[in-house]
Short mmCIF file of C-alpha atoms and ligand atoms in Angstrom, two decimals:
data_model
loop_
_atom_site.label_atom_id
_atom_site.label_comp_id
_atom_site.label_asym_id
_atom_site.label_seq_id
_atom_site.Cartn_x
_atom_site.Cartn_y
_atom_site.Cartn_z
CA MET A 1 0.00 0.00 0.00
CA ASN A 2 2.69 2.39 1.07
CA SER A 3 4.97 1.67 -1.86
CA CYS A 4 2.04 2.11 -4.21
CA LEU A 5 1.43 5.59 -2.82
CA ILE A 6 5.07 6.46 -3.25
CA ILE A 7 4.95 5.42 -6.90
CA LEU A 8 1.90 7.59 -7.50
CA THR A 9 3.55 10.61 -5.94
CA SER A 10 6.80 10.00 -7.75
CA LEU A 11 4.97 10.25 -11.07
CA GLN A 12 3.29 13.56 -10.23
CA TRP A 13 5.79 15.22 -12.55
CA VAL A 14 4.23 13.38 -15.52
CA LYS A 15 0.87 15.01 -14.78
CA ASP A 16 2.61 18.37 -14.52
CA GLU A 17 4.38 17.82 -17.83
CA ILE A 18 1.13 16.92 -19.58
CA LYS A 19 -0.54 19.99 -18.17
CA SER A 20 2.24 22.22 -19.42
CA MET A 21 2.07 20.57 -22.87
CA LYS A 22 -1.68 21.18 -22.96
CA ASP A 23 -1.26 24.79 -21.90
CA SER A 24 1.21 25.48 -24.70
CA GLY A 25 -0.75 23.62 -27.38
CA ARG A 26 1.79 20.81 -27.72
CA PHE A 27 -0.39 17.97 -26.52
CA VAL A 28 -1.69 16.70 -29.84
CA PRO A 29 -4.53 14.16 -29.64
CA ILE A 30 -3.85 10.88 -31.46
CA LYS A 31 -6.45 9.74 -33.96
CA ILE A 32 -7.37 6.06 -34.32
CA LEU A 33 -8.05 4.71 -37.82
CA GLN A 34 -10.72 2.06 -38.31
CA THR A 35 -9.83 1.22 -41.90
CA PRO A 36 -6.68 0.52 -43.93
CA GLN A 37 -4.60 3.47 -45.12
CA GLY A 38 -6.04 5.06 -48.24
CA ALA A 39 -7.31 8.32 -49.73
CA TRP A 40 -10.29 8.19 -47.40
CA VAL A 41 -10.27 6.56 -43.97
CA ARG A 42 -12.74 6.13 -41.13
CA ILE A 43 -11.98 7.77 -37.78
CA GLU A 44 -14.50 7.85 -34.91
CA GLY A 45 -17.06 6.50 -37.35
CA ASN A 46 -16.57 9.39 -39.80
CA ARG A 47 -15.28 9.10 -43.34
CA VAL A 48 -12.49 11.65 -43.70
CA LEU A 49 -10.03 12.62 -46.43
CA ASN A 50 -6.63 11.32 -45.36
CA MET A 51 -3.98 13.93 -46.05
CA CYS A 52 -1.25 12.86 -43.69
CA SER A 53 -0.03 9.35 -44.26
CA ASN A 54 3.34 8.41 -45.76
CA ASN A 55 1.61 5.85 -47.96
CA TYR A 56 2.89 7.72 -51.05
CA LEU A 57 2.07 5.09 -53.63
CA GLY A 58 -0.94 3.54 -51.93
CA LEU A 59 0.90 0.25 -51.44
CA ALA A 60 -0.16 -0.18 -47.78
CA ASP A 61 -3.48 -1.63 -48.94
CA HIS A 62 -2.54 -3.04 -52.34
CA PRO A 63 -4.37 -6.33 -53.11
CA GLU A 64 -1.38 -8.06 -54.73
CA ILE A 65 0.87 -7.12 -51.82
CA LYS A 66 -1.63 -8.29 -49.22
CA LYS A 67 -1.87 -11.60 -51.06
CA ALA A 68 1.93 -11.98 -51.11
CA ALA A 69 2.10 -11.32 -47.36
CA ILE A 70 -0.63 -13.85 -46.63
CA GLU A 71 1.11 -16.49 -48.75
CA ALA A 72 4.40 -15.88 -46.97
CA ILE A 73 2.69 -16.24 -43.61
CA GLU A 74 1.25 -19.57 -44.80
CA GLU A 75 4.71 -20.67 -45.90
CA TYR A 76 6.98 -19.27 -43.17
CA GLY A 77 4.73 -18.37 -40.23
CA VAL A 78 4.14 -15.05 -38.53
CA GLY A 79 7.44 -14.49 -36.72
CA ALA A 80 11.15 -14.82 -37.42
CA GLY A 81 11.49 -16.59 -34.06
CA ALA A 82 14.95 -15.33 -33.10
CA VAL A 83 17.53 -12.67 -33.73
CA ARG A 84 18.97 -12.87 -37.22
CA SER A 85 22.46 -13.82 -36.02
CA ILE A 86 21.26 -16.89 -34.10
CA ALA A 87 18.32 -18.67 -35.73
CA GLY A 88 16.13 -15.90 -37.13
CA SER A 89 17.58 -15.49 -40.64
CA ASN A 90 15.08 -16.91 -43.07
CA GLU A 91 15.62 -17.35 -46.80
CA ILE A 92 13.00 -14.65 -47.36
CA HIS A 93 15.31 -12.15 -45.60
CA ARG A 94 18.16 -13.09 -47.95
CA LYS A 95 15.89 -12.81 -50.95
CA LEU A 96 14.71 -9.40 -49.81
CA GLU A 97 18.26 -8.19 -49.22
CA GLU A 98 19.30 -9.23 -52.73
CA ARG A 99 16.21 -7.58 -54.19
CA VAL A 100 16.76 -4.31 -52.32
CA ALA A 101 20.41 -4.17 -53.40
CA ARG A 102 19.44 -4.70 -57.03
CA PHE A 103 16.61 -2.16 -56.86
CA LYS A 104 18.98 0.40 -55.36
CA HIS A 105 21.85 -0.42 -57.76
CA MET A 106 24.06 -1.18 -54.77
CA GLU A 107 26.30 -4.18 -54.20
CA SER A 108 24.59 -5.44 -51.07
CA ALA A 109 21.94 -4.64 -48.48
CA LEU A 110 21.06 -5.47 -44.89
CA VAL A 111 17.45 -5.53 -43.74
CA TYR A 112 16.47 -4.23 -40.29
CA GLN A 113 13.12 -4.30 -38.48
CA GLY A 114 12.55 -0.60 -39.04
CA GLY A 115 14.11 2.56 -40.36
CA LEU A 116 14.74 3.91 -36.89
CA LEU A 117 16.61 0.73 -36.04
CA ALA A 118 18.57 0.93 -39.28
CA ASN A 119 19.92 4.33 -38.19
CA THR A 120 20.38 3.61 -34.50
CA GLY A 121 22.04 0.30 -35.40
CA THR A 122 24.27 1.34 -38.27
CA ILE A 123 25.68 4.67 -37.08
CA PRO A 124 27.22 3.32 -33.82
CA ALA A 125 28.74 0.46 -35.84
CA LEU A 126 30.51 2.95 -38.10
CA VAL A 127 31.76 5.53 -35.60
CA GLY A 128 32.76 5.60 -31.94
CA LYS A 129 34.06 8.06 -29.40
CA GLU A 130 37.31 8.67 -31.31
CA ASP A 131 35.37 9.76 -34.38
CA LEU A 132 33.53 12.77 -35.81
CA VAL A 133 30.05 12.94 -37.29
CA PHE A 134 29.10 15.91 -39.48
CA SER A 135 25.35 16.01 -39.12
CA GLU A 136 22.84 18.26 -40.94
CA GLU A 137 20.87 20.33 -38.46
CA LEU A 138 17.44 19.08 -39.62
CA ASN A 139 18.32 15.38 -39.61
CA HIS A 140 15.65 12.94 -38.47
CA ALA A 141 15.45 11.96 -34.79
CA SER A 142 16.65 8.43 -35.56
CA ILE A 143 19.91 9.84 -36.94
CA ILE A 144 20.32 12.07 -33.91
CA ASP A 145 19.76 9.07 -31.64
CA GLY A 146 22.17 6.93 -33.66
CA VAL A 147 24.86 9.59 -33.33
CA ARG A 148 24.21 9.88 -29.58
CA LEU A 149 24.46 6.11 -29.15
CA SER A 150 27.74 6.09 -31.02
CA SER A 151 29.38 8.55 -28.58
CA ALA A 152 31.11 10.15 -31.57
CA GLN A 153 31.63 13.89 -31.46
CA ARG A 154 28.81 15.57 -33.33
CA VAL A 155 29.55 18.57 -35.51
CA MET A 156 26.35 20.17 -36.73
CA TYR A 157 26.19 21.98 -40.06
CA ARG A 158 23.48 24.35 -41.23
CA HIS A 159 20.51 23.20 -43.27
CA MET A 160 21.41 22.80 -46.98
CA ASP A 161 24.54 24.91 -46.42
CA MET A 162 27.50 23.32 -48.19
CA GLN A 163 29.84 26.20 -47.37
CA ASP A 164 29.12 25.63 -43.72
CA LEU A 165 29.76 21.89 -44.11
CA GLU A 166 33.06 22.60 -45.82
CA SER A 167 34.13 25.05 -43.09
CA ARG A 168 33.30 22.49 -40.40
CA LEU A 169 35.29 19.83 -42.28
CA LYS A 170 38.29 22.14 -42.61
CA GLU A 171 38.09 23.27 -38.96
CA ASN A 172 38.19 19.66 -37.86
CA ALA A 173 40.76 18.39 -40.38
CA GLY A 174 43.13 15.89 -38.80
CA LYS A 175 40.93 15.47 -35.74
CA GLY A 176 39.38 12.15 -34.89
CA ARG A 177 40.05 8.67 -36.20
CA ARG A 178 37.25 8.54 -38.79
CA SER A 179 34.67 11.01 -40.09
CA LEU A 180 31.14 10.51 -41.29
CA ILE A 181 28.91 13.01 -43.10
CA ILE A 182 25.26 12.16 -42.58
CA SER A 183 22.10 13.72 -43.97
CA ASP A 184 18.45 13.12 -44.65
CA GLY A 185 17.93 12.87 -48.40
CA VAL A 186 14.48 14.46 -48.40
CA PHE A 187 13.80 16.46 -45.25
CA SER A 188 10.71 14.98 -43.67
CA MET A 189 9.17 18.17 -42.29
CA ASP A 190 10.10 20.55 -45.14
CA GLY A 191 10.25 18.40 -48.25
CA ASP A 192 13.43 19.93 -49.64
CA ILE A 193 16.17 17.72 -51.10
CA ALA A 194 19.73 17.57 -49.73
CA PRO A 195 22.44 18.60 -52.24
CA LEU A 196 23.79 15.06 -52.30
CA PRO A 197 26.29 15.54 -55.16
CA GLU A 198 28.06 18.27 -53.16
CA ILE A 199 27.90 16.23 -49.97
CA VAL A 200 29.51 13.23 -51.68
CA GLU A 201 32.14 15.45 -53.27
CA LEU A 202 33.04 17.01 -49.91
CA ALA A 203 33.15 13.56 -48.32
CA GLU A 204 35.53 12.31 -51.02
CA LYS A 205 37.70 15.43 -50.77
CA HIS A 206 37.99 15.22 -46.99
CA GLY A 207 38.24 11.44 -46.68
CA ALA A 208 34.93 11.13 -44.82
CA MET A 209 32.30 8.41 -45.17
CA SER A 210 28.98 9.51 -46.72
CA TYR A 211 25.61 8.34 -45.41
CA VAL A 212 22.14 9.34 -46.66
CA ASP A 213 18.74 8.55 -45.13
CA ASP A 214 16.36 8.04 -48.04
CA ALA A 215 13.15 7.41 -46.06
CA HIS A 216 11.19 10.02 -48.02
CA GLY A 217 13.01 9.51 -51.33
CA GLU A 218 12.11 5.88 -51.90
CA GLY A 219 9.13 5.47 -54.15
CA VAL A 220 9.23 9.22 -54.78
CA LEU A 221 12.54 10.15 -56.47
CA GLY A 222 14.62 8.48 -59.16
CA ASP A 223 13.79 6.02 -61.91
CA HIS A 224 10.76 3.96 -60.80
CA GLY A 225 11.16 5.43 -57.31
CA ARG A 226 14.63 3.98 -56.68
CA GLY A 227 15.36 6.96 -54.46
CA ILE A 228 17.72 9.88 -54.05
CA CYS A 229 20.98 8.16 -55.02
CA ASP A 230 19.47 7.11 -58.33
CA HIS A 231 17.94 10.58 -58.74
CA PHE A 232 21.44 12.09 -58.57
CA ASN A 233 23.14 9.08 -60.20
CA LEU A 234 25.32 8.59 -57.11
CA SER A 235 24.68 4.93 -56.27
CA LYS A 236 28.32 4.07 -56.99
CA ARG A 237 29.72 6.90 -54.88
CA ILE A 238 27.65 6.99 -51.71
CA ASP A 239 29.02 4.79 -48.90
CA VAL A 240 25.80 4.09 -47.01
CA GLU A 241 22.27 4.44 -48.30
CA MET A 242 19.69 3.87 -45.59
CA GLY A 243 15.96 3.55 -46.10
CA THR A 244 12.64 2.38 -44.76
CA PHE A 245 9.91 0.05 -45.98
CA SER A 246 7.28 1.85 -43.90
CA LYS A 247 6.59 4.81 -46.17
CA ALA A 248 6.19 4.54 -49.96
CA ILE A 249 6.89 0.78 -49.78
CA GLY A 250 3.78 0.48 -47.60
CA SER A 251 4.90 -2.11 -45.06
CA MET A 252 7.42 -2.22 -42.20
CA GLY A 253 11.17 -2.55 -41.88
CA GLY A 254 14.34 -0.70 -42.82
CA PHE A 255 17.62 -1.33 -44.56
CA VAL A 256 21.07 -0.08 -45.38
CA ALA A 257 22.65 -0.65 -48.78
CA GLY A 258 26.33 -0.40 -49.60
CA SER A 259 29.32 -2.62 -50.25
CA GLN A 260 29.39 -6.33 -49.43
CA GLU A 261 32.07 -5.65 -46.78
CA LEU A 262 29.89 -3.05 -45.13
CA VAL A 263 26.98 -5.51 -44.88
CA ASP A 264 29.20 -8.37 -43.66
CA TYR A 265 30.59 -6.05 -41.01
CA LEU A 266 27.19 -4.73 -39.88
CA MET A 267 25.91 -8.30 -39.50
CA ARG A 268 28.55 -8.76 -36.79
CA LYS A 269 28.27 -5.30 -35.21
CA ALA A 270 24.84 -3.70 -35.57
CA ARG A 271 22.97 -4.19 -32.31
CA PRO A 272 19.41 -4.39 -33.70
CA PHE A 273 20.65 -7.24 -35.92
CA LEU A 274 22.29 -9.01 -32.98
CA PHE A 275 19.82 -8.29 -30.19
CA SER A 276 16.35 -7.92 -31.69
CA SER A 277 14.36 -10.53 -33.62
CA GLY A 278 14.27 -10.48 -37.41
CA LEU A 279 11.63 -8.91 -39.61
CA ASN A 280 8.38 -10.88 -39.87
CA PRO A 281 8.14 -13.05 -43.02
CA GLY A 282 4.85 -11.44 -44.04
CA ASP A 283 6.44 -7.99 -44.00
CA ALA A 284 9.45 -9.24 -45.97
CA ALA A 285 7.14 -10.73 -48.61
CA ALA A 286 5.10 -7.53 -48.78
CA VAL A 287 8.24 -5.50 -49.46
CA LEU A 288 9.42 -7.96 -52.13
CA LYS A 289 6.09 -7.61 -53.92
CA ALA A 290 6.03 -3.83 -53.54
CA ILE A 291 9.45 -3.54 -55.20
CA GLU A 292 8.28 -5.85 -58.00
CA ILE A 293 5.27 -3.59 -58.59
CA MET A 294 7.37 -0.42 -58.52
CA GLU A 295 9.85 -1.84 -61.04
CA ARG A 296 7.12 -3.15 -63.31
CA ASP A 297 5.05 0.00 -63.54
CA ASP A 298 5.71 3.64 -62.73
CA SER A 299 2.15 4.86 -63.19
CA LEU A 300 1.69 5.20 -59.42
CA LEU A 301 4.84 7.35 -59.23
CA LYS A 302 3.51 9.56 -62.03
CA LYS A 303 0.14 9.91 -60.35
CA LEU A 304 1.82 10.85 -57.05
CA TRP A 305 3.70 13.70 -58.76
CA GLU A 306 0.63 14.85 -60.70
CA ASN A 307 -1.31 15.17 -57.45
CA THR A 308 1.65 16.86 -55.77
CA VAL A 309 2.00 19.57 -58.41
CA TYR A 310 -1.75 20.19 -58.51
CA LEU A 311 -2.13 20.43 -54.73
CA GLN A 312 0.95 22.60 -54.18
CA ASP A 313 0.11 25.00 -57.03
CA GLY A 314 -3.42 25.30 -55.65
CA LEU A 315 -2.27 26.01 -52.09
CA ARG A 316 0.30 28.59 -53.22
CA ASN A 317 -2.32 30.32 -55.34
CA LEU A 318 -4.54 30.54 -52.27
CA GLY A 319 -1.70 32.32 -50.47
CA PHE A 320 -0.38 29.58 -48.18
CA ASN A 321 3.31 29.38 -47.28
CA LEU A 322 4.74 25.98 -48.33
CA GLY A 323 8.36 26.82 -47.50
CA SER A 324 10.84 25.34 -49.94
CA THR A 325 9.43 21.90 -50.63
CA LYS A 326 10.58 20.09 -53.78
CA THR A 327 8.74 16.82 -53.13
CA PRO A 328 5.23 15.57 -52.24
CA ILE A 329 5.82 16.58 -48.61
CA THR A 330 3.64 19.68 -48.38
CA PRO A 331 4.17 21.78 -45.24
CA VAL A 332 1.52 24.45 -44.79
CA ILE A 333 3.51 26.65 -42.43
CA ILE A 334 1.37 28.62 -39.99
CA GLY A 335 3.93 29.42 -37.27
CA ASP A 336 1.84 29.76 -34.15
CA GLU A 337 1.25 26.42 -32.41
CA LYS A 338 -2.23 27.04 -31.06
CA LYS A 339 -3.42 28.41 -34.38
CA THR A 340 -2.02 25.35 -36.12
CA LEU A 341 -3.88 23.03 -33.77
CA GLN A 342 -7.03 25.09 -34.27
CA MET A 343 -6.67 24.87 -38.05
CA SER A 344 -6.22 21.12 -37.93
CA ARG A 345 -9.21 20.71 -35.61
CA GLU A 346 -11.37 22.92 -37.81
CA LEU A 347 -10.37 21.01 -40.95
CA TYR A 348 -11.28 17.77 -39.27
CA ASP A 349 -14.51 18.80 -37.53
CA SER A 350 -16.05 21.02 -40.20
CA GLU A 351 -14.48 19.81 -43.44
CA LYS A 352 -13.76 16.13 -42.77
CA VAL A 353 -10.14 16.56 -43.77
CA PHE A 354 -7.61 14.66 -41.68
CA ALA A 355 -4.45 16.78 -41.68
CA SER A 356 -2.19 16.45 -38.66
CA PRO A 357 -0.59 19.44 -36.99
CA ILE A 358 3.17 19.27 -36.48
CA VAL A 359 4.58 21.28 -33.62
CA TYR A 360 7.65 21.55 -31.42
CA PRO A 361 9.73 19.43 -30.77
CA THR A 362 9.19 17.82 -34.19
CA VAL A 363 9.78 21.23 -35.81
CA PRO A 364 11.39 24.37 -34.33
CA VAL A 365 9.26 26.72 -32.21
CA GLY A 366 7.53 29.31 -34.40
CA THR A 367 7.36 27.06 -37.48
CA ALA A 368 4.32 24.95 -36.55
CA ARG A 369 2.64 23.55 -39.62
CA ILE A 370 0.09 21.23 -41.09
CA ARG A 371 1.93 18.71 -43.21
CA LEU A 372 -0.06 17.41 -46.16
CA MET A 373 0.92 14.24 -47.94
CA PRO A 374 -0.68 13.73 -51.33
CA SER A 375 -0.52 10.17 -52.65
CA ALA A 376 -1.08 8.12 -55.77
CA VAL A 377 -4.42 6.88 -54.45
CA HIS A 378 -5.90 10.36 -54.23
CA SER A 379 -8.04 11.45 -57.17
CA ARG A 380 -8.16 14.92 -58.71
CA ASP A 381 -11.51 15.36 -56.93
CA ASP A 382 -9.83 14.57 -53.62
CA MET A 383 -7.24 17.27 -54.27
CA ASP A 384 -10.01 19.76 -55.10
CA TYR A 385 -11.81 18.75 -51.92
CA ALA A 386 -8.66 19.42 -49.86
CA LEU A 387 -8.05 22.78 -51.57
CA SER A 388 -11.59 23.92 -50.95
CA ALA A 389 -11.35 22.94 -47.28
CA PHE A 390 -8.06 24.84 -46.93
CA ARG A 391 -9.52 27.92 -48.62
CA LYS A 392 -12.54 28.01 -46.31
CA THR A 393 -10.64 27.23 -43.11
CA GLY A 394 -7.68 29.46 -43.94
CA LYS A 395 -9.98 32.44 -44.47
CA LYS A 396 -12.03 31.72 -41.39
CA LEU A 397 -8.91 31.70 -39.20
CA GLY A 398 -7.33 34.68 -40.94
CA ILE A 399 -4.35 32.70 -42.25
CA ILE A 400 -5.05 33.73 -45.84
CA ASN A 401 -7.00 36.70 -47.21
C1 PLP B 501 10.23 7.72 -40.94
C2 PLP B 501 11.68 7.98 -40.95
C3 PLP B 501 12.56 7.06 -40.36
C4 PLP B 501 12.09 5.86 -39.58
O1 PLP B 501 11.57 4.87 -40.38
P1 PLP B 501 10.65 3.72 -39.75
O2 PLP B 501 10.81 2.60 -40.70
O3 PLP B 501 9.27 4.24 -39.69
O4 PLP B 501 11.22 3.40 -38.41
C5 PLP B 501 13.92 7.32 -40.46
N1 PLP B 501 14.38 8.41 -41.11
C6 PLP B 501 13.56 9.31 -41.66
C7 PLP B 501 14.11 10.50 -42.38
C8 PLP B 501 12.18 9.12 -41.61
O5 PLP B 501 11.36 10.03 -42.14
#
């Protein structure tokens, strides 16, 4: 009884934290979907236009992919049963790794259970406390965590600023045992594209390893959605290309692609490979099928970009600030956090548009936004529906004239 009371009191700070989040508009309610991902979804019994999933190509609910996953479950079961390094490596993992490497035009690939794990597993295997990591200031949280776990010294460089990167490299020349330059390929909250050719050039010039996180480039950039390295024709020059299967690919899991030696090494060093069970066979099969579909047919990719251009032109014409996006990621930047939450709530309640607010700490204070994600499964009518809802709501809240 006593100890129970002590525990309750010792967690009082959590209540206080929640209250302070609510007061500042940073306690965002979490919506529960009752249907698969798609252009329209059901939430709380209401049919709403889904404008915030990463299901770029609509593959999360693709009939052929679902069938492939079901067949793999019939053949291999639901779980890998062990960590990959002990008894959890199934032939479907090997097949997937070969397929990913081929799709990415890389020599080899290693599959992880998620993109976050790919970053937090790979980075500490590449650098340690004697080393330096040159990290772009807007890098994804999983990169930041990977760098922290590595204990390497982090040198931050400014967003998209290659002069700043070069200065940092020069300042630190001769320091550390090894250096790594790491960047998101497509920035997940802004949609702009890292200048990868310059990054690779600077890495080569300064003897640093190069590492790109292509989570939002896969299925979106490059020939048949092969991603950012293909987009810039750099597959032969980048050292580590990391990606996820949870966005355009529609399923779950992550990977890194690179040289055979890199993969052989990571299989002995990366902690998520050694200490967490392997990817489920159904997910592996889903990814295999998704890549087959992407290679076979790029009509989904074309549709994604058609919708993107139409939506972004429409929003800009209405007077919204979309920052500097170059990809389907469509940030409608409002700035004020409470106003952003209000806009999102209004869109949902009055217009039946599901468009999540994104606030601090996901984006810097003062840059709160609603991030829209058009997809290949949206129709032109859906885009018009979203534009009309943004026009009405934006005017009502005084965000546009
Ligand atoms: C989503 C995302 C990840 C994490 O991928 P998951 O497979 O969902 O864990 C990593 N990096 C970036 C840039 C992302 O946007």
